[in-house]
Amino acid sequence: IPFVEDTAVPPEHLADFIAEFRAALDARGLSYGMFGHVDAGVLHVRPAIDMKDPEQGKLIRAVSDEVAALTQKYGGLLWGEHGKGVRSEYAPKFFGELYPSLQRVKAAFDPYNQLNPGKIASPAESGELIAKDSDPDLLTVDGVPMRGQFDRTIDERAWQAYDAAVYCNGNGACYNYDLDDPMCPSWKATRDRRHSPKGRASLIREWLRLQTQAGIDVVEESRKKKAEGGWGFIKSFPLRVANTLSRKQHHDYSHEVYDAMAGCLACKSCAGQCPVKVNVPQFRSQFLEVYHGRYLRPLRDYVIGGTEFMLPILAKAAPLYNAVIGQRWVEQLMRRTLGMSDSPALSRASVKKQLKAWGVAEATPLSLALLTEQQRANSVILVQDAFTTHFEAKLVMDVVELLSRLNLRVFVMPYSANGKPLQVQGFLGAFERTAAKQAERLRTLARFDIPLVGIDPAMTLTYRQEYVKALGNEAVPEVLMLQEWLATRINTLAPTPLKLTDPGFKLLAHCTEKTNAPGSPKAWQQVFSAFGLELELMATGCCGMSGTYGHETRNAATSKTIYAQSWQPQVEAQENAGKLLATGYSCRSQVKRYSEQALVHPIQALLSQLKSISHLQINSM
């Protein structure tokens, strides 16, 4: 907790000051983080205190008084770099006879004490200046409401269940104004703090407090919802209808929380970049599960949640589906009834049929068991995902072709749902059941010690994050992203020097990928370097699509704003024409939607380069 974290003493006294500072904390049995700037004598110390414990809360006063006295002893200040805040109560003692001058300044500019009252200094009244060791009009460190006083009223089980929200310490790293940084795109697009990780975490914490105060057990509600079968859904339906119809008549703080959660892209950049790993998508899905146990869901949620299960059926009639979905009246109908827009067309080619025609085997226990140890060492299993398989079949085939050209034996795992859309929408019971089935399939294949590799980064990362959260680490085999696996085979990718024409490729990495697996974009550089190609990593924020977020009508304006802030200038820059590559399906979809350009996957760029060499060799024969 940052309450004595900004002391500053003359550097020549810093060593002795640190020794006594540590002794004061050690005497109380406190753990603490300590860092600072030796050249300026500035020390940042954050003791670990459980503010939910009233007895530990009292240490705020005891430690503050001792550190204030210690700082004065060494001729220093409590405020080396940051604001004084409620530590201003020590100002009269530190400033001494100069303190009345602060009061005069305050009185001249803020005679009615309206600006940060109780902090820095109080305005002098009628010329009566305070020149004592204290000012009764200043706030005291233990005289203001502290978060711990509210947090301790939250049920402990709820606290543990929503740990991704409640441990937000308010550091504000999410208030990031850099448009080319992926941290919280909804905050950058709206500049509304409710739509930031800090804002959403604060809303959840207050929601949990109010639920506990009302005697509502959200953990039990969640358990019942997960275990709810078809009959349970039907039985609860009348109550949810009644609650939904009367929601405008009865204030429920849950609606305010829902509005903030609805704007989250579930991109997980917060989980990757927040210093304390506040994970909005995680607690967002937990909240949605409970919220929609009380109120009806829009039909849109069921459509999105069931996308992975519907696509194989729709793909059988892809030409008909595409013809219907492209009609203007169908688009308008979907906007009005589902709140969805700009649905992408399905691939006309079937991945399954293409693989069969190419003689690429499915990854099954039987097909893998027939391999020798040497053959397994030179094999790979592609794990399909809903989006590339059904919307970008050509990419799947291009991956297979490239890997085959590299003398690798490719097996493709039969398509099955990953469950990510269910998790994003808060269908947590259905997600856990789907994840358990998929994890079992993966385990069956993983026992053959052949690498499992996914194409789309966001879908692939679900296995190592949401799956592990739901099922435990031991239940989920490792599924690597393409570049992570290829980077382990750098020395064998291009055994002989290749004379490739380097067009100067530039990579636009998926925001989830580069924030939750930070080394993954550089792995692409290593892969391209193995082929003698340079790859520039472009600094970009979020594309604004993030799965199906951009297709939801309620998010259309925000999605477009996010795209315009960072991606659009890069995509439409003349100097980048023909050079940009994108790893995420949703990113390529967004570029096609708003810039009417088709960006290719890095694998497709490599394949194109290899094909150009083959073409040249044939022509020279």
Coordinates of C-alpha atoms in Angstrom, one line a residue:
I1 CA 0.0 0.0 0.0
P2 CA 1.6 3.3 -1.0
F3 CA 1.2 5.5 2.1
V4 CA 4.9 5.9 3.0
E5 CA 6.3 5.4 -0.4
D6 CA 7.7 8.7 -1.5
T7 CA 10.2 9.9 1.1
A8 CA 13.3 11.8 0.1
V9 CA 16.4 12.5 2.2
P10 CA 19.8 13.9 1.2
P11 CA 21.6 11.1 -0.6
E12 CA 24.5 11.1 1.9
H13 CA 22.0 10.0 4.6
L14 CA 20.1 7.5 2.5
A15 CA 21.9 4.4 3.7
D16 CA 21.3 5.1 7.4
F17 CA 17.7 6.2 6.6
I18 CA 17.0 2.9 4.8
A19 CA 18.4 0.9 7.7
E20 CA 16.2 2.6 10.3
F21 CA 13.2 2.5 7.9
R22 CA 13.6 -1.3 7.5
A23 CA 14.0 -1.8 11.2
A24 CA 10.7 0.0 11.8
L25 CA 8.9 -2.3 9.4
D26 CA 10.7 -5.4 10.4
A27 CA 9.8 -4.8 14.1
R28 CA 6.1 -5.0 13.1
G29 CA 6.7 -8.2 11.0
L30 CA 5.7 -6.5 7.8
S31 CA 6.7 -7.6 4.3
Y32 CA 7.3 -4.7 1.9
G33 CA 8.5 -3.7 -1.5
M34 CA 11.3 -1.2 -1.7
F35 CA 12.8 0.7 -4.7
G36 CA 13.8 4.2 -5.5
H37 CA 16.4 6.6 -6.9
V38 CA 19.7 6.6 -5.1
D39 CA 21.0 9.7 -6.8
A40 CA 18.1 11.8 -5.5
G41 CA 17.7 10.1 -2.2
V42 CA 14.1 9.1 -3.0
L43 CA 12.7 5.9 -1.6
H44 CA 9.5 4.2 -2.5
V45 CA 8.3 1.7 0.1
R46 CA 5.0 -0.2 0.0
P47 CA 4.3 -2.3 3.1
A48 CA 1.9 -5.3 2.6
I49 CA -1.0 -4.6 4.9
D50 CA -4.3 -6.5 4.9
M51 CA -6.7 -3.5 5.2
K52 CA -9.6 -5.9 5.6
D53 CA -8.2 -6.6 9.1
P54 CA -9.1 -3.6 11.5
E55 CA -6.0 -4.4 13.6
Q56 CA -3.7 -4.2 10.6
G57 CA -5.5 -1.0 9.5
K58 CA -4.3 0.7 12.6
L59 CA -0.7 0.3 11.4
I60 CA -1.3 3.1 8.9
R61 CA -1.2 5.7 11.7
A62 CA 1.7 4.0 13.7
V63 CA 4.0 3.6 10.6
S64 CA 3.1 7.0 9.2
D65 CA 4.0 8.8 12.4
E66 CA 7.3 6.9 12.8
V67 CA 8.4 7.4 9.2
A68 CA 7.5 11.1 9.3
A69 CA 9.7 11.5 12.4
L70 CA 12.5 9.5 10.8
T71 CA 12.4 11.5 7.7
Q72 CA 12.6 14.8 9.6
K73 CA 15.5 13.3 11.6
Y74 CA 17.5 13.0 8.4
G75 CA 16.5 16.4 7.0
G76 CA 14.2 15.0 4.4
L77 CA 10.6 15.3 3.2
L78 CA 7.7 12.8 3.0
W79 CA 7.0 14.0 -0.6
G80 CA 9.9 13.4 -2.9
E81 CA 8.0 13.2 -6.2
H82 CA 4.3 12.6 -5.8
G83 CA 1.3 14.4 -4.3
K84 CA 0.9 15.0 -0.6
G85 CA -2.8 13.9 -0.4
V86 CA -4.0 13.0 3.1
R87 CA -0.3 13.0 4.2
S88 CA -0.7 16.8 4.3
E89 CA -1.4 16.6 8.0
Y90 CA 2.4 16.5 8.4
A91 CA 2.9 19.6 6.3
P92 CA 2.9 22.2 9.2
K93 CA 5.5 20.2 11.1
F94 CA 7.8 19.9 8.0
F95 CA 7.3 23.5 6.7
G96 CA 7.4 25.2 10.1
E97 CA 7.4 28.9 9.9
L98 CA 6.9 28.7 6.1
Y99 CA 3.5 27.0 6.5
P100 CA 1.5 30.2 6.9
S101 CA 2.9 31.3 3.5
L102 CA 1.2 28.2 2.0
Q103 CA -2.0 29.2 3.7
R104 CA -1.8 32.7 2.2
V105 CA -1.4 31.2 -1.3
K106 CA -4.4 28.9 -0.6
A107 CA -6.5 31.8 0.6
A108 CA -5.6 34.0 -2.4
F109 CA -6.6 31.4 -5.0
D110 CA -9.2 29.3 -3.1
P111 CA -10.7 31.4 -0.3
Y112 CA -13.7 29.1 0.0
N113 CA -11.6 25.9 0.3
Q114 CA -13.2 24.3 -2.7
L115 CA -10.2 22.8 -4.4
N116 CA -9.0 19.6 -2.8
P117 CA -10.2 20.7 0.7
G118 CA -8.2 19.3 3.5
K119 CA -5.1 18.7 1.4
I120 CA -1.8 20.7 1.0
A121 CA -2.9 23.6 3.3
S122 CA -6.0 25.3 4.6
P123 CA -6.8 28.9 3.7
A124 CA -5.9 31.4 6.4
E125 CA -9.1 33.0 7.9
S126 CA -9.2 36.6 8.8
G127 CA -5.4 36.8 8.8
E128 CA -5.1 34.2 11.5
L129 CA -2.3 32.0 10.3
I130 CA -1.4 28.7 11.9
A131 CA 2.2 28.4 12.8
K132 CA 2.0 25.3 14.9
D133 CA 2.9 21.7 14.4
S134 CA -0.6 20.8 13.2
D135 CA -3.6 22.2 11.3
P136 CA -7.0 20.8 12.5
D137 CA -8.5 21.7 9.1
L138 CA -6.3 19.1 7.2
L139 CA -7.3 15.5 6.6
T140 CA -5.5 12.9 8.7
V141 CA -4.1 9.6 7.4
D142 CA -6.5 7.6 9.5
G143 CA -9.4 10.0 9.5
V144 CA -10.6 9.3 5.9
P145 CA -12.7 6.3 4.7
M146 CA -10.3 3.6 3.5
R147 CA -11.1 1.0 0.9
G148 CA -10.4 -1.8 3.4
Q149 CA -13.3 -0.6 5.5
F150 CA -15.6 -1.4 2.6
D151 CA -13.7 -4.4 1.3
R152 CA -14.0 -6.2 4.7
T153 CA -17.8 -6.3 4.3
I154 CA -17.5 -8.4 1.1
D155 CA -18.1 -12.1 1.7
E156 CA -14.7 -13.9 1.7
R157 CA -15.8 -16.5 -0.8
A158 CA -17.0 -13.8 -3.2
W159 CA -13.6 -12.0 -2.7
Q160 CA -11.7 -15.2 -3.6
A161 CA -14.0 -15.9 -6.6
Y162 CA -13.5 -12.5 -8.0
D163 CA -9.8 -12.1 -7.3
A164 CA -9.2 -10.8 -10.8
A165 CA -11.1 -7.6 -9.9
V166 CA -10.8 -7.1 -6.1
Y167 CA -7.0 -7.0 -6.1
C168 CA -6.9 -3.9 -8.4
N169 CA -4.7 -1.5 -6.4
G170 CA -5.7 1.6 -8.4
N171 CA -2.2 2.1 -9.9
G172 CA -3.9 3.5 -13.1
A173 CA -1.6 1.9 -15.7
C174 CA -4.7 1.3 -17.7
Y175 CA -5.2 5.1 -18.2
N176 CA -2.8 4.8 -21.1
Y177 CA -3.1 7.5 -23.8
D178 CA -0.7 5.9 -26.3
L179 CA -2.9 4.9 -29.2
D180 CA -0.3 2.5 -30.5
D181 CA -0.3 0.6 -27.2
P182 CA -3.0 -2.1 -26.9
M183 CA -3.8 -1.5 -23.2
C184 CA -7.6 -1.1 -22.9
P185 CA -8.9 0.0 -26.3
S186 CA -12.4 0.8 -24.9
W187 CA -10.9 3.4 -22.5
K188 CA -9.0 5.0 -25.3
A189 CA -12.1 5.2 -27.5
T190 CA -14.5 6.5 -24.9
R191 CA -12.2 8.3 -22.4
D192 CA -14.9 7.1 -19.9
R193 CA -13.2 5.7 -16.7
R194 CA -16.1 3.3 -16.3
H195 CA -14.8 1.6 -19.5
S196 CA -11.2 1.1 -18.1
P197 CA -9.9 -1.9 -16.1
K198 CA -9.7 0.2 -13.0
G199 CA -13.2 1.5 -13.4
R200 CA -14.7 -1.9 -14.1
A201 CA -12.8 -3.5 -11.2
S202 CA -14.1 -0.7 -8.9
L203 CA -17.7 -1.3 -10.1
I204 CA -17.4 -5.1 -9.5
R205 CA -16.0 -4.5 -6.0
E206 CA -18.9 -2.2 -5.1
W207 CA -21.3 -4.7 -6.7
L208 CA -19.9 -7.5 -4.5
R209 CA -20.2 -5.2 -1.4
L210 CA -23.9 -4.4 -2.2
Q211 CA -24.6 -8.1 -2.9
T212 CA -23.2 -9.1 0.4
Q213 CA -25.0 -6.3 2.2
A214 CA -28.3 -7.6 0.6
G215 CA -27.6 -11.2 1.8
I216 CA -27.0 -12.5 -1.8
D217 CA -24.5 -15.2 -2.3
V218 CA -23.1 -14.7 -5.8
V219 CA -20.8 -17.7 -5.5
E220 CA -23.8 -19.9 -4.9
E221 CA -25.8 -18.3 -7.7
S222 CA -22.9 -19.0 -10.0
R223 CA -22.7 -22.6 -8.9
K224 CA -26.4 -23.1 -9.5
K225 CA -26.2 -21.5 -12.9
K226 CA -23.3 -23.7 -14.0
A227 CA -25.2 -26.8 -12.9
E228 CA -28.4 -25.7 -14.5
G229 CA -29.8 -28.1 -17.1
G230 CA -32.5 -27.6 -19.6
W231 CA -35.3 -28.1 -17.0
G232 CA -33.6 -25.6 -14.6
F233 CA -33.4 -23.0 -17.4
I234 CA -37.1 -23.5 -18.1
K235 CA -38.1 -23.2 -14.5
S236 CA -36.2 -20.0 -14.0
F237 CA -37.5 -18.4 -17.2
P238 CA -40.7 -16.8 -15.7
L239 CA -38.8 -15.1 -12.9
R240 CA -36.2 -13.8 -15.4
V241 CA -39.0 -12.5 -17.6
A242 CA -40.6 -10.7 -14.6
N243 CA -37.3 -9.2 -13.5
T244 CA -36.5 -8.0 -17.0
L245 CA -40.0 -6.4 -17.5
S246 CA -39.7 -4.6 -14.1
R247 CA -36.1 -3.6 -14.3
K248 CA -36.9 0.1 -15.0
Q249 CA -39.1 0.3 -12.0
H250 CA -36.6 -1.0 -9.5
H251 CA -33.1 0.3 -9.3
D252 CA -30.5 -2.5 -9.4
Y253 CA -26.8 -1.5 -9.3
S254 CA -26.2 -4.6 -11.5
H255 CA -27.5 -2.7 -14.5
E256 CA -24.8 -0.1 -14.2
V257 CA -22.1 -2.8 -13.9
Y258 CA -23.6 -4.5 -17.0
D259 CA -23.4 -1.4 -19.1
A260 CA -19.7 -1.1 -18.3
M261 CA -19.0 -4.7 -18.9
A262 CA -20.8 -4.6 -22.3
G263 CA -18.2 -2.2 -23.6
C264 CA -15.3 -4.5 -22.9
L265 CA -13.7 -6.1 -26.0
A266 CA -12.4 -9.1 -23.9
C267 CA -9.1 -8.7 -25.6
K268 CA -7.2 -9.5 -22.4
S269 CA -4.6 -6.7 -22.9
C270 CA -5.3 -5.7 -19.3
A271 CA -4.5 -9.2 -18.1
G272 CA -1.2 -9.0 -19.9
Q273 CA -0.2 -5.4 -19.1
C274 CA -1.6 -4.5 -15.7
P275 CA 1.1 -4.7 -13.0
V276 CA -1.2 -6.7 -10.8
K277 CA -2.9 -8.6 -13.6
V278 CA -6.4 -7.2 -13.3
N279 CA -8.3 -9.5 -15.8
V280 CA -11.5 -7.8 -16.9
P281 CA -12.6 -10.5 -19.3
Q282 CA -12.4 -13.1 -16.5
F283 CA -14.6 -11.2 -14.0
R284 CA -16.8 -9.9 -16.8
S285 CA -17.8 -13.4 -17.8
Q286 CA -18.4 -14.3 -14.1
F287 CA -20.6 -11.2 -13.7
L288 CA -22.6 -12.0 -16.9
E289 CA -23.2 -15.5 -15.7
V290 CA -24.8 -14.2 -12.5
Y291 CA -26.6 -11.2 -14.1
H292 CA -28.3 -13.4 -16.7
G293 CA -29.3 -15.8 -14.0
R294 CA -31.6 -13.0 -13.0
Y295 CA -32.4 -11.2 -16.3
L296 CA -33.1 -12.4 -19.8
R297 CA -30.3 -12.6 -22.3
P298 CA -30.6 -11.0 -25.7
L299 CA -30.8 -13.5 -28.5
R300 CA -27.5 -12.2 -29.8
D301 CA -25.7 -13.8 -26.8
Y302 CA -27.0 -17.2 -27.8
V303 CA -26.0 -16.8 -31.4
I304 CA -22.5 -15.7 -30.5
G305 CA -22.1 -18.4 -27.8
G306 CA -23.3 -21.1 -30.3
T307 CA -21.2 -19.9 -33.2
E308 CA -18.6 -22.7 -33.1
F309 CA -21.4 -25.3 -33.1
M310 CA -23.4 -23.7 -35.9
L311 CA -20.6 -23.1 -38.4
P312 CA -20.0 -26.7 -39.4
I313 CA -23.7 -27.0 -40.3
L314 CA -23.9 -23.7 -42.1
A315 CA -20.7 -24.5 -44.0
K316 CA -22.4 -27.4 -45.7
A317 CA -24.5 -24.8 -47.5
A318 CA -21.9 -22.0 -47.7
P319 CA -22.9 -20.7 -51.2
L320 CA -26.6 -20.4 -50.1
Y321 CA -25.7 -18.9 -46.8
N322 CA -23.4 -16.3 -48.4
A323 CA -26.1 -15.4 -50.9
V324 CA -28.7 -14.9 -48.2
I325 CA -26.4 -13.1 -45.7
G326 CA -25.4 -10.6 -48.4
Q327 CA -28.9 -9.4 -49.0
R328 CA -29.6 -5.9 -47.7
W329 CA -32.9 -6.8 -46.1
V330 CA -31.2 -9.7 -44.3
E331 CA -28.6 -7.3 -42.9
Q332 CA -31.3 -4.9 -41.7
L333 CA -33.2 -7.8 -40.2
M334 CA -30.1 -9.0 -38.3
R335 CA -29.5 -5.5 -37.0
R336 CA -33.0 -5.1 -35.6
T337 CA -33.5 -8.6 -34.3
L338 CA -30.1 -9.7 -33.2
G339 CA -28.1 -6.5 -32.9
M340 CA -25.5 -8.0 -35.3
S341 CA -24.0 -6.5 -38.5
D342 CA -21.5 -7.1 -41.2
S343 CA -21.5 -10.9 -40.8
P344 CA -18.6 -12.3 -42.8
A345 CA -19.0 -14.8 -45.7
L346 CA -18.2 -18.5 -45.2
S347 CA -15.4 -20.1 -47.2
R348 CA -16.8 -21.9 -50.2
A349 CA -14.0 -24.5 -49.9
S350 CA -14.2 -27.2 -47.3
V351 CA -11.0 -27.7 -45.2
K352 CA -12.0 -31.4 -44.6
K353 CA -12.5 -32.1 -48.3
Q354 CA -9.3 -30.3 -49.3
L355 CA -7.3 -32.2 -46.8
K356 CA -8.7 -35.5 -48.0
A357 CA -7.9 -34.5 -51.6
W358 CA -4.3 -33.7 -50.6
G359 CA -3.9 -36.9 -48.7
V360 CA -3.3 -35.1 -45.4
A361 CA -4.3 -37.4 -42.5
E362 CA -6.5 -36.5 -39.6
A363 CA -4.8 -36.6 -36.2
T364 CA -6.4 -39.7 -34.6
P365 CA -4.9 -42.2 -32.1
L366 CA -4.8 -44.8 -34.9
S367 CA -3.0 -42.6 -37.4
L368 CA -0.4 -41.4 -34.9
A369 CA 0.2 -44.8 -33.4
L370 CA 1.5 -46.1 -36.8
L371 CA 4.3 -43.6 -36.8
T372 CA 7.9 -44.5 -35.9
E373 CA 9.8 -42.4 -33.4
Q374 CA 11.7 -40.6 -36.1
Q375 CA 8.5 -39.8 -38.0
R376 CA 6.9 -38.4 -34.8
A377 CA 9.9 -36.1 -34.4
N378 CA 9.2 -34.7 -37.8
S379 CA 5.5 -34.3 -37.4
V380 CA 3.1 -31.6 -36.2
I381 CA -0.6 -31.6 -35.3
L382 CA -2.7 -28.6 -36.4
V383 CA -5.5 -27.8 -34.0
Q384 CA -8.3 -26.2 -35.9
D385 CA -10.3 -23.2 -34.7
A386 CA -13.8 -22.1 -35.8
F387 CA -12.8 -18.9 -37.5
T388 CA -9.9 -19.8 -39.8
T389 CA -11.5 -23.2 -40.7
H390 CA -14.8 -21.8 -41.7
F391 CA -14.0 -18.2 -42.8
E392 CA -10.4 -18.6 -44.0
A393 CA -10.1 -22.1 -45.3
K394 CA -7.4 -21.0 -47.7
L395 CA -5.2 -20.0 -44.8
V396 CA -5.5 -23.4 -43.2
M397 CA -4.5 -25.0 -46.4
D398 CA -1.6 -22.5 -46.9
V399 CA -0.3 -23.5 -43.5
V400 CA -0.5 -27.2 -44.4
E401 CA 1.3 -26.5 -47.7
L402 CA 4.1 -24.4 -46.2
L403 CA 4.8 -27.0 -43.5
S404 CA 4.8 -29.7 -46.0
R405 CA 7.2 -27.8 -48.2
L406 CA 9.5 -27.7 -45.1
N407 CA 9.5 -31.5 -45.1
L408 CA 7.2 -31.7 -42.1
R409 CA 4.5 -34.3 -41.8
V410 CA 1.3 -32.5 -41.0
F411 CA -1.7 -34.0 -39.2
V412 CA -4.9 -32.0 -38.7
M413 CA -7.0 -32.6 -35.6
P414 CA -10.7 -33.0 -36.5
Y415 CA -12.6 -29.8 -35.9
S416 CA -14.3 -29.4 -32.6
A417 CA -15.4 -26.4 -30.6
N418 CA -12.9 -24.5 -28.5
G419 CA -15.5 -22.7 -26.3
K420 CA -14.0 -19.3 -26.2
P421 CA -17.2 -17.5 -27.4
L422 CA -19.1 -19.2 -24.6
Q423 CA -16.6 -18.0 -22.1
V424 CA -16.7 -14.4 -23.3
Q425 CA -20.5 -14.3 -23.1
G426 CA -20.6 -15.7 -19.6
F427 CA -22.0 -19.2 -20.5
L428 CA -19.5 -20.6 -18.0
G429 CA -21.2 -23.9 -17.3
A430 CA -21.3 -24.7 -21.1
F431 CA -17.8 -23.4 -21.5
E432 CA -16.4 -25.8 -18.8
R433 CA -18.2 -28.7 -20.3
T434 CA -16.9 -27.8 -23.8
A435 CA -13.4 -27.3 -22.5
A436 CA -13.4 -30.6 -20.6
K437 CA -14.3 -32.5 -23.8
Q438 CA -11.8 -30.6 -25.9
A439 CA -9.0 -31.0 -23.3
E440 CA -9.7 -34.8 -23.3
R441 CA -9.3 -34.9 -27.1
L442 CA -6.0 -32.9 -26.8
R443 CA -4.7 -35.2 -24.1
T444 CA -5.5 -38.3 -26.3
L445 CA -3.3 -36.8 -29.0
A446 CA -0.6 -35.3 -26.7
R447 CA 0.5 -38.7 -25.4
F448 CA 2.2 -39.3 -28.8
D449 CA 4.6 -36.5 -28.1
I450 CA 3.9 -34.6 -31.3
P451 CA 3.6 -30.8 -31.0
L452 CA 0.0 -29.4 -30.9
V453 CA -0.1 -26.1 -32.8
G454 CA -2.9 -23.6 -33.3
I455 CA -3.3 -21.0 -36.1
D456 CA -5.3 -18.1 -34.5
P457 CA -3.5 -16.6 -31.5
A458 CA -6.6 -15.6 -29.5
M459 CA -8.2 -19.0 -29.8
T460 CA -4.9 -20.8 -29.1
L461 CA -4.1 -18.8 -26.0
T462 CA -7.5 -19.9 -24.6
Y463 CA -6.0 -23.3 -24.0
R464 CA -3.3 -22.0 -21.7
Q465 CA -5.4 -19.4 -19.9
E466 CA -9.2 -20.0 -19.7
Y467 CA -8.8 -23.8 -20.0
V468 CA -6.2 -23.8 -17.2
K469 CA -8.4 -21.6 -15.0
A470 CA -11.4 -23.9 -15.5
L471 CA -9.8 -27.3 -15.5
G472 CA -6.4 -27.0 -13.9
N473 CA -2.9 -27.0 -15.4
E474 CA -2.5 -30.8 -15.4
A475 CA -5.7 -31.3 -17.4
V476 CA -4.6 -29.2 -20.4
P477 CA -1.8 -30.2 -22.8
E478 CA 0.4 -27.5 -24.3
V479 CA -0.9 -26.0 -27.5
L480 CA 1.6 -23.6 -29.1
M481 CA 1.1 -20.8 -31.5
L482 CA 2.6 -21.3 -34.9
Q483 CA 5.6 -19.0 -34.5
E484 CA 6.4 -20.4 -31.0
W485 CA 6.7 -23.9 -32.4
L486 CA 8.5 -22.8 -35.6
A487 CA 11.0 -20.8 -33.6
T488 CA 12.1 -24.1 -31.9
R489 CA 13.0 -25.4 -35.3
I490 CA 14.9 -22.4 -36.6
N491 CA 18.0 -24.4 -37.6
T492 CA 16.0 -26.8 -39.8
L493 CA 13.5 -24.4 -41.4
A494 CA 15.8 -23.4 -44.3
P495 CA 18.7 -25.8 -44.4
T496 CA 20.2 -24.3 -47.5
P497 CA 20.5 -20.5 -48.2
L498 CA 17.5 -19.2 -50.1
K499 CA 17.8 -16.3 -52.5
L500 CA 14.5 -14.5 -51.6
T501 CA 13.5 -11.0 -52.7
D502 CA 12.9 -9.2 -49.4
P503 CA 9.9 -6.9 -49.8
G504 CA 10.3 -5.5 -46.3
F505 CA 7.4 -7.1 -44.5
K506 CA 5.8 -5.4 -41.5
L507 CA 3.9 -7.3 -38.8
L508 CA 0.6 -6.1 -37.2
A509 CA 0.4 -8.5 -34.3
H510 CA -2.9 -9.4 -32.5
C511 CA -3.3 -7.4 -29.3
T512 CA -4.1 -10.5 -27.2
E513 CA -1.0 -12.3 -28.6
K514 CA 1.5 -9.5 -27.9
T515 CA 0.3 -8.7 -24.4
N516 CA -0.3 -12.2 -23.1
A517 CA 2.6 -13.9 -24.9
P518 CA 5.0 -10.9 -25.2
G519 CA 7.8 -12.8 -26.9
S520 CA 5.6 -14.1 -29.7
P521 CA 6.0 -11.3 -32.2
K522 CA 9.8 -11.6 -32.0
A523 CA 9.4 -15.3 -32.6
W524 CA 8.0 -14.3 -36.0
Q525 CA 11.1 -12.2 -36.6
Q526 CA 13.3 -15.2 -35.9
V527 CA 11.3 -17.4 -38.3
F528 CA 11.5 -14.8 -41.1
S529 CA 15.2 -14.3 -40.4
A530 CA 15.8 -18.1 -40.9
F531 CA 14.5 -17.5 -44.5
G532 CA 16.7 -14.5 -44.9
L533 CA 13.8 -12.1 -44.6
E534 CA 13.4 -9.0 -42.4
L535 CA 10.2 -8.4 -40.5
E536 CA 9.5 -5.1 -38.8
L537 CA 7.2 -5.2 -35.8
M538 CA 4.8 -2.4 -36.0
A539 CA 3.6 -0.6 -32.9
T540 CA -0.2 -0.7 -32.9
G541 CA -3.0 -0.7 -30.5
C542 CA -6.2 -2.9 -30.9
C543 CA -7.9 -3.3 -34.3
G544 CA -11.3 -2.9 -32.6
M545 CA -12.9 -6.2 -33.7
S546 CA -11.8 -8.7 -31.0
G547 CA -13.7 -11.8 -32.0
T548 CA -17.4 -10.8 -32.5
Y549 CA -17.2 -7.5 -30.6
G550 CA -17.1 -5.3 -33.7
H551 CA -20.1 -7.2 -35.2
E552 CA -22.3 -6.3 -32.3
T553 CA -24.4 -3.2 -33.4
R554 CA -24.1 -1.7 -29.9
N555 CA -20.4 -1.6 -30.3
A556 CA -20.1 -0.6 -33.9
A557 CA -19.2 3.1 -33.3
T558 CA -16.6 2.3 -30.6
S559 CA -15.2 -0.5 -32.8
K560 CA -14.8 1.9 -35.7
T561 CA -13.2 4.6 -33.4
I562 CA -10.6 2.1 -32.1
Y563 CA -9.7 1.0 -35.6
A564 CA -9.3 4.6 -36.7
Q565 CA -7.0 5.4 -33.8
S566 CA -4.1 3.1 -34.6
W567 CA -4.7 0.5 -37.3
Q568 CA -6.3 2.5 -40.0
P569 CA -3.4 5.0 -40.5
Q570 CA -0.9 2.1 -40.7
V571 CA -3.1 0.1 -43.1
E572 CA -3.9 2.9 -45.4
A573 CA -0.4 4.5 -45.5
Q574 CA 1.0 4.3 -49.0
E575 CA 4.5 3.2 -47.9
N576 CA 3.0 0.1 -46.3
A577 CA 1.1 -1.1 -49.4
G578 CA 1.8 -4.8 -50.0
K579 CA 4.0 -5.2 -46.9
L580 CA 1.6 -5.6 -44.0
L581 CA 0.9 -9.0 -42.4
A582 CA -1.6 -9.7 -39.6
T583 CA -1.7 -12.7 -37.3
G584 CA -5.3 -12.4 -36.0
Y585 CA -8.4 -13.5 -37.9
S586 CA -10.4 -10.7 -36.3
C587 CA -7.8 -8.2 -37.3
R588 CA -7.8 -9.2 -40.9
S589 CA -11.6 -9.2 -40.8
Q590 CA -11.6 -5.6 -39.5
V591 CA -9.1 -4.4 -42.1
K592 CA -11.3 -5.9 -44.8
R593 CA -14.4 -4.3 -43.3
Y594 CA -13.2 -0.7 -42.9
S595 CA -10.2 -0.3 -45.3
E596 CA -11.3 -2.8 -48.0
Q597 CA -7.9 -4.5 -48.0
A598 CA -7.0 -8.1 -47.6
L599 CA -4.0 -8.6 -45.3
V600 CA -2.3 -11.9 -45.3
H601 CA -1.0 -14.1 -42.5
P602 CA 2.8 -14.3 -42.0
I603 CA 2.7 -18.0 -43.1
Q604 CA 1.0 -17.0 -46.4
A605 CA 3.8 -14.4 -47.0
L606 CA 6.5 -17.1 -46.4
L607 CA 4.6 -19.5 -48.7
S608 CA 4.4 -16.9 -51.4
Q609 CA 8.2 -16.3 -51.2
L610 CA 8.9 -20.1 -51.4
K611 CA 6.6 -20.4 -54.4
S612 CA 8.4 -17.6 -56.2
I613 CA 11.7 -19.4 -55.9
S614 CA 10.2 -22.6 -57.2
H615 CA 8.7 -20.7 -60.1
L616 CA 12.1 -19.1 -60.9
Q617 CA 13.8 -22.5 -60.7
I618 CA 11.3 -24.0 -63.2
N619 CA 11.7 -21.1 -65.6
S620 CA 15.5 -21.3 -65.5
M621 CA 15.5 -25.0 -66.4

